[in-house]
């Protein structure tokens, strides 16, 4: 069964990939999961558990702990404040069918289409000994009013405890069509071994509010519908596949993965656009996978969606060029403009995509010929000889074809020639290391300097053939008529007797030009050879198409590492290292597989 049997695009994230993402977020943004009073923020050594932050967090002086509001001692009118800390020290996601042993209150076995979360929550309170409390100053009060600043009760350590916290839930799309978001839903939450039961219930109630109103909205994917530019030729619009009998759950939580089914609409890109030029592409090299087992991320595009994308890119593609060549007795210049039509795209299980009978329609194919005919002179012979030597009267001497070229004419045959292309293509991923990046730079330095590395997806041509055909017989008539008219025009100022004499000397005009051009009896073969070989029109077509499949035109580029949370003030952005990206083709779909770095 293909991944895209019931959709255009399929995306799945394995639970190991989700946990790797959580690990990167916690290490790079530790202040999201560690909270404390001012003294704890100033001295993280007071925390109940050590914070394992990424080195760049400390290099850039990012906080390890978010400062929380003071914890007042009740019934003192806010006169005293205590130090405290709250930490999330472990977070693990498990997707159905599930391997985490859940507490009995939640059902020991994870139900279908559900995820489980196991976390450890540690908290500490600064409780000094009684002798220190006895020495605290007693604030002076007036009725209804406290005098002086609050007294912070300092401590050299926190009294800590840790609780195991389990939660189960699902995932759903929310929001209006065109602006849907992927959001987690909380079904149940349980704290293990907290007594008495009423205290456990109260704490669980509070934590459910924290999860539903604070945590889950932050973890939602903000926009499911998005657009992507393809080679500047087409725009891909993606949105969720509606639920139906063949897609009973979207998203689906099964096989240790969160699966999303998407529909794809491809439209031509709008002309113009603006916005300046993109940075130059730095060609990469293939990079093998270093891990085994399930991929962290799997995405697939169905064959129908691939064909639709091909059709839009085909219908939007065009090129134009011009040039000239000199062949001794004649020269040729040309102007070419063409677009693509027809053709089929098929996927094959040998990791290739085959394009057959793709037509190149020439909107403009203007050939201008310059012919250099050897100079011919008539007349100049002696009419009345001088008996004593020399000549008393000579006939007028007339010379023609003294210029180079002597004859110039153009043929517009754009509507008469069609080229046919057949290609065998294979997807290829490469890793591009930016040469401007020094070894001393970390990923954040490179991102700040605008010189990150990239994963690149190319469509690599294995074979690329062009056949020039369908040159109508009328081309021969056009060429002969153009040459004959050009010679008649060139000889136009001459008297009739001189025209007849020159033509008699030249023989049939077209035969002479054929001899000079050396295209023999088969005009179509000669013109095909001229266009395809001498002028390199085949190469022009191949080059124009190959340019969009070449190293400086990847279909996609993804920065490595990939930003998943933007910078927030002085806080560094959270970057996700992409360890591997691979692409393969089956008989039914194009599959992209990726691993997240550790």
Short mmCIF file of C-alpha atoms in Angstrom, two decimals, residues 253-596:
data_model
loop_
_atom_site.label_atom_id
_atom_site.label_comp_id
_atom_site.label_asym_id
_atom_site.label_seq_id
_atom_site.Cartn_x
_atom_site.Cartn_y
_atom_site.Cartn_z
CA UNK A 253 -1.74 8.69 15.60
CA UNK A 254 -0.62 5.16 14.85
CA UNK A 255 2.46 3.04 14.19
CA UNK A 256 4.46 5.24 16.62
CA UNK A 257 3.93 8.19 14.26
CA UNK A 258 1.83 11.30 13.85
CA UNK A 259 0.58 11.10 10.26
CA UNK A 260 -0.89 14.01 8.31
CA UNK A 261 -2.74 13.67 5.00
CA UNK A 262 -2.69 16.70 2.72
CA UNK A 263 -4.18 17.83 -0.58
CA UNK A 264 -2.05 19.67 -3.12
CA UNK A 265 -3.03 22.34 -5.63
CA UNK A 266 -0.39 23.56 -8.07
CA UNK A 267 -0.91 26.82 -9.99
CA UNK A 268 1.33 28.93 -12.24
CA UNK A 269 3.41 31.50 -10.40
CA UNK A 270 2.35 35.12 -10.74
CA UNK A 271 4.53 37.10 -13.15
CA UNK A 272 6.78 39.81 -11.84
CA UNK A 273 7.06 39.18 -8.13
CA UNK A 274 9.94 41.48 -7.33
CA UNK A 275 11.83 41.28 -4.11
CA UNK A 276 15.35 41.15 -5.50
CA UNK A 277 17.53 38.26 -6.46
CA UNK A 278 18.15 35.25 -4.27
CA UNK A 279 21.60 34.49 -2.88
CA UNK A 280 23.68 32.35 -5.23
CA UNK A 281 23.28 28.62 -4.86
CA UNK A 282 26.34 26.70 -3.64
CA UNK A 283 26.26 23.21 -5.19
CA UNK A 284 26.45 20.40 -2.66
CA UNK A 285 27.54 16.77 -2.67
CA UNK A 286 25.64 13.59 -1.73
CA UNK A 287 25.77 12.64 1.95
CA UNK A 288 24.93 9.06 3.08
CA UNK A 289 22.77 8.15 6.04
CA UNK A 290 24.65 7.16 9.20
CA UNK A 291 21.70 5.74 11.14
CA UNK A 292 19.54 2.64 10.74
CA UNK A 293 15.93 1.96 11.62
CA UNK A 294 12.86 4.15 11.20
CA UNK A 295 13.27 7.66 9.81
CA UNK A 296 12.30 10.57 12.04
CA UNK A 297 10.30 12.21 9.24
CA UNK A 298 8.71 10.65 6.15
CA UNK A 299 6.94 12.58 3.39
CA UNK A 300 5.52 11.37 0.09
CA UNK A 301 3.93 12.89 -3.04
CA UNK A 302 1.55 10.76 -5.10
CA UNK A 303 2.06 10.10 -8.79
CA UNK A 304 -1.06 12.13 -9.76
CA UNK A 305 0.19 15.09 -7.70
CA UNK A 306 3.62 14.73 -9.29
CA UNK A 307 2.01 14.74 -12.75
CA UNK A 308 -0.03 17.84 -11.89
CA UNK A 309 3.13 19.60 -10.73
CA UNK A 310 4.91 18.55 -13.92
CA UNK A 311 2.01 19.85 -16.05
CA UNK A 312 2.02 23.29 -14.43
CA UNK A 313 5.81 23.62 -14.63
CA UNK A 314 5.68 22.45 -18.27
CA UNK A 315 2.98 24.93 -19.21
CA UNK A 316 4.82 27.79 -17.52
CA UNK A 317 8.31 27.03 -18.83
CA UNK A 318 9.64 29.07 -21.78
CA UNK A 319 12.99 30.27 -23.07
CA UNK A 320 14.44 32.56 -25.73
CA UNK A 321 17.94 33.02 -27.09
CA UNK A 322 19.84 34.20 -30.15
CA UNK A 323 23.26 33.75 -31.78
CA UNK A 324 25.19 33.43 -35.02
CA UNK A 325 27.75 31.21 -36.77
CA UNK A 326 30.09 31.62 -39.77
CA UNK A 327 30.66 28.71 -42.19
CA UNK A 328 32.99 30.26 -44.77
CA UNK A 329 30.88 30.88 -47.89
CA UNK A 330 27.80 31.58 -45.80
CA UNK A 331 26.82 32.71 -42.31
CA UNK A 332 23.71 32.19 -40.23
CA UNK A 333 22.18 34.14 -37.35
CA UNK A 334 19.14 33.02 -35.40
CA UNK A 335 16.60 34.09 -32.80
CA UNK A 336 14.72 31.39 -30.91
CA UNK A 337 11.78 31.49 -28.48
CA UNK A 338 9.92 28.35 -27.45
CA UNK A 339 7.55 26.81 -24.92
CA UNK A 340 6.63 23.25 -23.90
CA UNK A 341 3.50 21.24 -24.65
CA UNK A 342 2.13 17.73 -24.17
CA UNK A 343 4.36 14.97 -22.81
CA UNK A 344 3.73 12.43 -20.07
CA UNK A 345 5.39 11.78 -16.72
CA UNK A 346 5.56 8.31 -15.20
CA UNK A 347 7.13 7.08 -11.97
CA UNK A 348 9.10 3.84 -11.95
CA UNK A 349 10.27 1.61 -9.15
CA UNK A 350 13.88 1.83 -10.29
CA UNK A 351 14.06 5.28 -8.65
CA UNK A 352 13.42 7.19 -11.89
CA UNK A 353 10.82 9.49 -13.39
CA UNK A 354 10.39 9.29 -17.15
CA UNK A 355 9.17 12.13 -19.33
CA UNK A 356 8.08 11.03 -22.81
CA UNK A 357 7.16 12.93 -25.98
CA UNK A 358 7.49 16.39 -24.48
CA UNK A 359 7.13 18.86 -27.36
CA UNK A 360 9.21 22.01 -27.71
CA UNK A 361 7.06 24.43 -29.73
CA UNK A 362 9.06 27.19 -31.39
CA UNK A 363 7.12 30.44 -31.16
CA UNK A 364 10.04 32.16 -32.89
CA UNK A 365 12.66 30.53 -35.08
CA UNK A 366 14.12 33.18 -37.34
CA UNK A 367 17.08 32.16 -39.51
CA UNK A 368 18.98 34.84 -41.41
CA UNK A 369 21.42 33.64 -44.10
CA UNK A 370 24.34 35.54 -45.55
CA UNK A 371 25.78 34.03 -48.76
CA UNK A 372 29.19 34.95 -50.20
CA UNK A 373 29.14 34.19 -53.98
CA UNK A 374 32.48 34.39 -55.78
CA UNK A 375 32.81 37.63 -57.72
CA UNK A 376 31.63 37.42 -61.39
CA UNK A 377 32.46 40.05 -64.00
CA UNK A 378 30.99 40.36 -67.52
CA UNK A 379 31.89 42.69 -70.38
CA UNK A 380 35.18 44.48 -70.75
CA UNK A 381 35.99 42.66 -73.96
CA UNK A 382 37.36 44.62 -76.93
CA UNK A 383 34.83 45.64 -79.53
CA UNK A 384 37.18 47.62 -81.86
CA UNK A 385 40.81 46.52 -81.66
CA UNK A 386 43.63 48.95 -82.41
CA UNK A 387 45.75 47.60 -85.29
CA UNK A 388 48.75 49.18 -83.68
CA UNK A 389 48.11 47.48 -80.33
CA UNK A 390 45.56 47.84 -77.58
CA UNK A 391 41.82 48.40 -77.97
CA UNK A 392 39.99 51.39 -79.31
CA UNK A 393 36.56 50.41 -77.87
CA UNK A 394 35.67 48.00 -75.09
CA UNK A 395 32.32 46.69 -73.89
CA UNK A 396 31.29 47.88 -70.44
CA UNK A 397 32.72 45.72 -67.64
CA UNK A 398 30.21 44.83 -64.92
CA UNK A 399 31.18 42.90 -61.75
CA UNK A 400 28.74 41.47 -59.22
CA UNK A 401 29.01 39.55 -55.92
CA UNK A 402 31.87 41.74 -54.75
CA UNK A 403 30.54 42.12 -51.19
CA UNK A 404 30.70 39.71 -48.27
CA UNK A 405 28.04 38.59 -47.84
CA UNK A 406 26.53 39.25 -51.22
CA UNK A 407 23.05 37.99 -50.42
CA UNK A 408 21.18 38.34 -47.13
CA UNK A 409 17.70 36.98 -46.47
CA UNK A 410 15.72 35.68 -43.49
CA UNK A 411 13.25 32.85 -42.96
CA UNK A 412 10.63 32.84 -40.20
CA UNK A 413 9.88 29.16 -39.65
CA UNK A 414 8.87 29.22 -36.00
CA UNK A 415 5.54 27.55 -36.61
CA UNK A 416 6.99 24.86 -38.82
CA UNK A 417 9.42 23.09 -36.46
CA UNK A 418 8.75 21.05 -33.34
CA UNK A 419 11.35 19.30 -31.20
CA UNK A 420 10.51 16.30 -29.05
CA UNK A 421 12.20 15.61 -25.73
CA UNK A 422 12.45 12.40 -23.75
CA UNK A 423 14.09 12.37 -20.32
CA UNK A 424 14.86 9.92 -17.57
CA UNK A 425 15.20 11.74 -14.25
CA UNK A 426 16.10 10.69 -10.74
CA UNK A 427 15.76 12.72 -7.51
CA UNK A 428 19.00 13.46 -5.75
CA UNK A 429 19.68 15.13 -2.41
CA UNK A 430 22.95 16.89 -1.71
CA UNK A 431 24.48 18.68 1.24
CA UNK A 432 25.94 22.12 0.60
CA UNK A 433 28.59 23.45 2.97
CA UNK A 434 28.93 27.21 2.71
CA UNK A 435 32.61 27.96 1.97
CA UNK A 436 32.33 31.35 3.67
CA UNK A 437 31.72 29.63 6.99
CA UNK A 438 34.87 29.37 9.11
CA UNK A 439 35.56 26.34 11.34
CA UNK A 440 35.27 28.57 14.41
CA UNK A 441 31.66 29.46 13.62
CA UNK A 442 28.80 27.68 15.33
CA UNK A 443 25.40 27.33 13.70
CA UNK A 444 24.07 30.54 15.26
CA UNK A 445 27.10 32.55 14.09
CA UNK A 446 26.64 31.23 10.55
CA UNK A 447 22.93 32.06 10.63
CA UNK A 448 23.62 35.59 11.86
CA UNK A 449 26.15 36.04 9.02
CA UNK A 450 23.68 34.71 6.43
CA UNK A 451 25.91 31.78 5.46
CA UNK A 452 24.16 28.62 6.67
CA UNK A 453 24.61 25.18 5.15
CA UNK A 454 21.78 23.67 3.09
CA UNK A 455 20.18 20.39 2.15
CA UNK A 456 19.28 20.54 -1.54
CA UNK A 457 16.86 18.50 -3.64
CA UNK A 458 17.66 18.16 -7.35
CA UNK A 459 16.02 16.41 -10.27
CA UNK A 460 19.05 14.83 -11.92
CA UNK A 461 18.83 14.02 -15.66
CA UNK A 462 20.03 10.44 -16.31
CA UNK A 463 19.23 10.67 -20.03
CA UNK A 464 18.09 13.69 -22.02
CA UNK A 465 17.35 13.28 -25.74
CA UNK A 466 16.07 15.82 -28.28
CA UNK A 467 14.78 15.01 -31.78
CA UNK A 468 14.17 17.76 -34.33
CA UNK A 469 11.34 16.84 -36.67
CA UNK A 470 8.26 18.00 -38.56
CA UNK A 471 9.99 20.52 -40.86
CA UNK A 472 7.27 21.11 -43.44
CA UNK A 473 8.04 20.78 -47.15
CA UNK A 474 7.12 24.43 -47.54
CA UNK A 475 10.44 25.33 -45.89
CA UNK A 476 12.24 24.25 -49.05
CA UNK A 477 10.00 26.41 -51.19
CA UNK A 478 10.49 29.35 -48.84
CA UNK A 479 14.26 28.99 -48.99
CA UNK A 480 14.38 28.69 -52.78
CA UNK A 481 12.03 31.63 -53.29
CA UNK A 482 14.02 33.76 -50.84
CA UNK A 483 17.34 32.99 -52.59
CA UNK A 484 15.92 33.58 -56.08
CA UNK A 485 14.35 36.89 -55.03
CA UNK A 486 17.55 37.99 -53.31
CA UNK A 487 19.63 37.36 -56.48
CA UNK A 488 17.06 39.08 -58.70
CA UNK A 489 17.11 42.05 -56.33
CA UNK A 490 20.92 42.10 -56.37
CA UNK A 491 21.00 42.05 -60.17
CA UNK A 492 18.07 44.45 -60.46
CA UNK A 493 20.06 47.58 -61.56
CA UNK A 494 21.75 45.70 -64.41
CA UNK A 495 20.47 45.78 -67.97
CA UNK A 496 18.55 42.76 -69.16
CA UNK A 497 21.35 41.47 -71.36
CA UNK A 498 23.72 41.52 -68.35
CA UNK A 499 21.22 39.63 -66.11
CA UNK A 500 20.76 37.00 -68.79
CA UNK A 501 24.50 36.69 -69.31
CA UNK A 502 25.25 36.36 -65.57
CA UNK A 503 22.47 33.83 -65.03
CA UNK A 504 23.73 31.93 -68.06
CA UNK A 505 27.19 31.92 -66.52
CA UNK A 506 25.86 30.93 -63.11
CA UNK A 507 23.44 28.30 -64.33
CA UNK A 508 20.23 27.75 -62.33
CA UNK A 509 20.41 30.12 -59.41
CA UNK A 510 19.16 27.69 -56.82
CA UNK A 511 21.57 25.00 -57.96
CA UNK A 512 24.44 27.45 -57.46
CA UNK A 513 23.26 28.39 -53.98
CA UNK A 514 22.67 24.71 -53.12
CA UNK A 515 26.23 24.01 -54.18
CA UNK A 516 27.53 26.85 -52.05
CA UNK A 517 25.43 25.85 -49.04
CA UNK A 518 26.07 22.16 -49.68
CA UNK A 519 22.67 20.97 -48.45
CA UNK A 520 22.21 18.50 -51.27
CA UNK A 521 18.84 17.21 -52.34
CA UNK A 522 17.34 16.67 -48.91
CA UNK A 523 16.62 20.15 -47.62
CA UNK A 524 14.99 18.85 -44.43
CA UNK A 525 18.04 16.77 -43.55
CA UNK A 526 20.35 19.67 -44.29
CA UNK A 527 18.33 22.15 -42.24
CA UNK A 528 18.05 19.69 -39.36
CA UNK A 529 21.81 19.22 -39.44
CA UNK A 530 22.34 22.98 -39.58
CA UNK A 531 20.03 23.69 -36.64
CA UNK A 532 20.97 20.73 -34.50
CA UNK A 533 24.68 20.37 -35.19
CA UNK A 534 26.17 23.44 -36.80
CA UNK A 535 24.19 25.96 -34.78
CA UNK A 536 23.85 23.72 -31.74
CA UNK A 537 20.10 24.27 -31.42
CA UNK A 538 19.84 20.83 -29.81
CA UNK A 539 22.34 22.01 -27.26
CA UNK A 540 20.37 25.22 -26.72
CA UNK A 541 17.24 23.23 -25.93
CA UNK A 542 19.11 20.78 -23.74
CA UNK A 543 20.88 23.62 -21.96
CA UNK A 544 17.69 25.60 -21.39
CA UNK A 545 16.00 22.59 -19.80
CA UNK A 546 19.08 21.28 -18.02
CA UNK A 547 19.63 24.74 -16.49
CA UNK A 548 16.49 24.13 -14.42
CA UNK A 549 17.80 20.73 -13.43
CA UNK A 550 21.38 21.82 -12.80
CA UNK A 551 23.39 22.44 -9.68
CA UNK A 552 22.39 26.09 -9.48
CA UNK A 553 18.66 25.30 -9.69
CA UNK A 554 17.71 22.91 -6.85
CA UNK A 555 14.01 22.18 -6.59
CA UNK A 556 14.17 22.87 -2.84
CA UNK A 557 16.74 24.15 -0.37
CA UNK A 558 16.41 23.61 3.38
CA UNK A 559 18.72 25.34 5.82
CA UNK A 560 20.69 23.16 8.18
CA UNK A 561 20.06 23.55 11.02
CA UNK A 562 16.41 24.47 10.51
CA UNK A 563 14.87 27.18 12.67
CA UNK A 564 11.84 25.93 14.60
CA UNK A 565 11.55 28.81 17.09
CA UNK A 566 12.58 32.36 16.21
CA UNK A 567 14.83 34.50 18.35
CA UNK A 568 12.96 36.19 21.18
CA UNK A 569 14.73 39.34 22.23
CA UNK A 570 18.15 38.23 23.44
CA UNK A 571 17.13 34.57 23.40
CA UNK A 572 18.75 32.57 20.61
CA UNK A 573 16.55 30.95 17.95
CA UNK A 574 15.99 27.24 18.43
CA UNK A 575 17.71 25.41 15.57
CA UNK A 576 17.04 21.81 14.60
CA UNK A 577 19.98 19.94 13.03
CA UNK A 578 19.00 17.90 9.97
CA UNK A 579 21.26 14.84 9.94
CA UNK A 580 20.06 13.26 6.71
CA UNK A 581 17.66 13.83 3.82
CA UNK A 582 17.07 11.16 1.18
CA UNK A 583 14.68 10.83 -1.77
CA UNK A 584 13.46 7.78 -3.65
CA UNK A 585 10.88 7.00 -6.34
CA UNK A 586 8.50 4.06 -6.38
CA UNK A 587 5.89 3.07 -8.94
CA UNK A 588 3.30 5.11 -7.02
CA UNK A 589 4.99 8.08 -5.35
CA UNK A 590 8.06 10.17 -4.61
CA UNK A 591 9.24 9.66 -1.02
CA UNK A 592 11.42 11.98 1.06
CA UNK A 593 12.91 10.65 4.31
CA UNK A 594 14.85 12.59 6.93
CA UNK A 595 16.63 12.17 10.26
CA UNK A 596 16.93 14.81 12.95
#
